[in-house]
Coordinates of C-alpha atoms and ligand atoms in Angstrom, one line a residue:
X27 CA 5.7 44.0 31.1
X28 CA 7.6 42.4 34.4
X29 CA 7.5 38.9 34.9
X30 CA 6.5 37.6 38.4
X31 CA 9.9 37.5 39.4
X32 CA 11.0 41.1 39.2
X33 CA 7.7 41.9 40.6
X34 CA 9.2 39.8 43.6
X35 CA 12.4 40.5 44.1
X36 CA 11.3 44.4 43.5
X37 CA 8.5 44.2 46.4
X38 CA 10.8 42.0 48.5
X39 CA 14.0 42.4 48.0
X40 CA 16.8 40.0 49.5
X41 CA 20.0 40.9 51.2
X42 CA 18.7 44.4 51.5
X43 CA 21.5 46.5 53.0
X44 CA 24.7 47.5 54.2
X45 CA 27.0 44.5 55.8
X46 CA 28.4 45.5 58.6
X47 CA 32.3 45.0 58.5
X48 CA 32.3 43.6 54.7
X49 CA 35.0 42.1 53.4
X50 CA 34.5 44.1 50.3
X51 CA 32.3 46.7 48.3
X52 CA 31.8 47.7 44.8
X53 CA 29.7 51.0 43.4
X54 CA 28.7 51.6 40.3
X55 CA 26.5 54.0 38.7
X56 CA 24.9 54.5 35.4
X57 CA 25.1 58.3 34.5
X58 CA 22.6 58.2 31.9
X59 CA 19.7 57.6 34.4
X60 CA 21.9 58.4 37.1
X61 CA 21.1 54.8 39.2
X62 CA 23.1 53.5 42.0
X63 CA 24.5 50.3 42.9
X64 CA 26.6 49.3 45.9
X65 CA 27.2 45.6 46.9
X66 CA 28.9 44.3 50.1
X67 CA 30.6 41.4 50.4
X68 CA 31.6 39.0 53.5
X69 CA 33.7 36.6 52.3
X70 CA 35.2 33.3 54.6
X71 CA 38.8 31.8 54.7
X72 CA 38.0 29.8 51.7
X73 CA 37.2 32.6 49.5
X74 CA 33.5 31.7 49.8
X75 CA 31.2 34.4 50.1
X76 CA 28.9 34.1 52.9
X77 CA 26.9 37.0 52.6
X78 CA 25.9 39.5 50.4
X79 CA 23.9 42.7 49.9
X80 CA 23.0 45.6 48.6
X81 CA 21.7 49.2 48.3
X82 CA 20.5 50.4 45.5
X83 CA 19.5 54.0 44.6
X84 CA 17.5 53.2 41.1
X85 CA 14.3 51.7 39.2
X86 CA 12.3 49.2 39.9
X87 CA 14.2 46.6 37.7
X88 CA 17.8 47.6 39.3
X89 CA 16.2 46.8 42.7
X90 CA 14.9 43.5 41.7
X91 CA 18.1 42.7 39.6
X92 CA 20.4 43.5 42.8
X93 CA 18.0 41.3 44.9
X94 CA 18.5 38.9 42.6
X95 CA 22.6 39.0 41.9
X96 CA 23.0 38.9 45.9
X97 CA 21.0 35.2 45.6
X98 CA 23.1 34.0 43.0
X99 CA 26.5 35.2 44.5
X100 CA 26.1 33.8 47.9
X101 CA 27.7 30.4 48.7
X102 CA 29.7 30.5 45.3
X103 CA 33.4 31.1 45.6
X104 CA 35.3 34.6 44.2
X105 CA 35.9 33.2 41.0
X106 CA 32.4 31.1 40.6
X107 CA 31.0 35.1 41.6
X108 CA 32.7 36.6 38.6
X109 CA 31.0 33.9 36.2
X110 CA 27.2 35.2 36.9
X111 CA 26.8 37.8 34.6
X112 CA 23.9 40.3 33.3
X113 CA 22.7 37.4 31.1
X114 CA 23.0 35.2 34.5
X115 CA 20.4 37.8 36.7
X116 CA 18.1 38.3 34.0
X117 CA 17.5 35.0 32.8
X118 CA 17.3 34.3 37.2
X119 CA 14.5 37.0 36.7
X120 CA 12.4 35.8 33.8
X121 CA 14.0 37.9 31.9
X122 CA 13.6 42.1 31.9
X123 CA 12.4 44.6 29.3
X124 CA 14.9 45.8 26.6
X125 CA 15.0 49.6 28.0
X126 CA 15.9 47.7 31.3
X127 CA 18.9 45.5 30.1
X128 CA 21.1 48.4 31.3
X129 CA 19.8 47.8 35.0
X130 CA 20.9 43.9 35.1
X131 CA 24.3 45.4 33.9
X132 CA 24.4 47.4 36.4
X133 CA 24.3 44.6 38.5
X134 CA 27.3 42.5 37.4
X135 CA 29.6 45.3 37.5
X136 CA 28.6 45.8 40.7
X137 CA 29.1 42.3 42.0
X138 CA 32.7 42.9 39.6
X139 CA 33.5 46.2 41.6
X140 CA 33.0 44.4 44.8
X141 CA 34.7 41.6 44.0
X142 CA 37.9 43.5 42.6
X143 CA 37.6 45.8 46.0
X144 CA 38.3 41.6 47.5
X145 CA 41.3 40.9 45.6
X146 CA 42.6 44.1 46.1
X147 CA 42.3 44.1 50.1
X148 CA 43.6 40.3 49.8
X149 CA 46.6 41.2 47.0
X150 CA 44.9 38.4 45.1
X151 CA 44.0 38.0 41.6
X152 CA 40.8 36.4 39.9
X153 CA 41.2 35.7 36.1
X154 CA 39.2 37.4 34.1
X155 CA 38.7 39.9 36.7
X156 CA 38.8 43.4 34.9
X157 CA 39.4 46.8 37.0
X158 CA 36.1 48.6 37.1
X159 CA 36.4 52.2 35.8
X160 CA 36.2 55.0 38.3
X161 CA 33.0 53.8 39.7
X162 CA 30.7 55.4 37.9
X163 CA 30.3 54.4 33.7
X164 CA 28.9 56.3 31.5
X165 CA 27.6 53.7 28.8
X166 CA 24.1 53.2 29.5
X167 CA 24.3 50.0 26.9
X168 CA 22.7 50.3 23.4
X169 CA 19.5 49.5 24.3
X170 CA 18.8 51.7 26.9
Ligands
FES21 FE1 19.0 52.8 35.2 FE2 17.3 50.9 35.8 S1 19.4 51.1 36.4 S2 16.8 52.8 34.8

C-alpha cells in the first residue's frame, strides 16, 4: 500500500523538530482528521533557506510527507519553496494512497504558512504567495 519511500521517511524522518530561533513558522491543520503540521524555517541573507523542519501531530503518511517537503525546501530560495507543491512531495515519495492525498496537502500549505509567516516578518512579498486561512482548514480534499 506505501511505497518504500514513505515507509522511510515515516520510520526515519528528516529535519524532525523545532528550529531553534526560526526565521519563520507555518501551522496548519486538517479538521476532518484533526492532523497537525508545523514547519520552521531558517532562512539566510539571500533568502535561501538553510534549514528546515518539522513537527507533525498526524498519520503515518503526514509524517513521511513532512520529512519529505523539509528535503525538498532546503537550499531552494523563498520563491523556488513556494513552487514544490502536494504533487511535488508525493511524486518525491512514490506516490501515496488516494485517502492520503489530503496528508501531502497538508504539507505544502504548511511550507506556504511558513513561508508567508517570512514575508510577513521581512515586509516582503512572493508572487503567487496566497495568505493561509486561520491556520487551521477545514477541507479535507475530495478524496479524503
Ligand atoms: Fe490527515 Fe494524514 S494528515 S490522515
Amino acid at each position: 500500500m506505501y511505497s518504500e519511500k514513505v515507509m522511510d521517511h515515516f520510520t526515519n524522518p528528516r529535519n524532525m523538530g523545532e528550529l531553534e530561533n526560526p526565521s519563520s513558522v507555518g501551522t496548519v491543520g486538517n479538521a476532518r482528521c484533526g492532523d497537525i503540521m508545523r514547519i520552521y524555517l531558517d532562512v539566510d541573507e539571500n533568502r535561501v533557506i538553510r534549514q528546515c523542519t518539522f513537527k507533525t501531530f498526524g498519520c503515518g503518511a503526514a509524517v513521511a510527507a513532512s520529512s519529505m517537503a523539509t528535503e525538498l525546501v532546503k537550499g531552494k530560495t523563498v520563491e523556488e519553496a513556494l513552487l514544490v507543491t502536494n504533487k511535488t512531495v508525493m511524486e518525491a515519495l512514490d506516490g501515496l494512497p488516494p485517502v492520503k492525498v489530503h496528508c501531502s496537502l497538508l504539507a505544502e500549505e504548511a511550507i506556504h504558512a511558513a513561508l508567508w509567516d517570512y514575508a510577513q516578518k521581512n515586509n516582503l512579498k512572493i508572487d503567487g504567495l496566497q495568505k493561509p486561512g486561520n491556520g487551521i482548514h477545514e477541507d479535507g480534499g475530495e478524496e479524503y
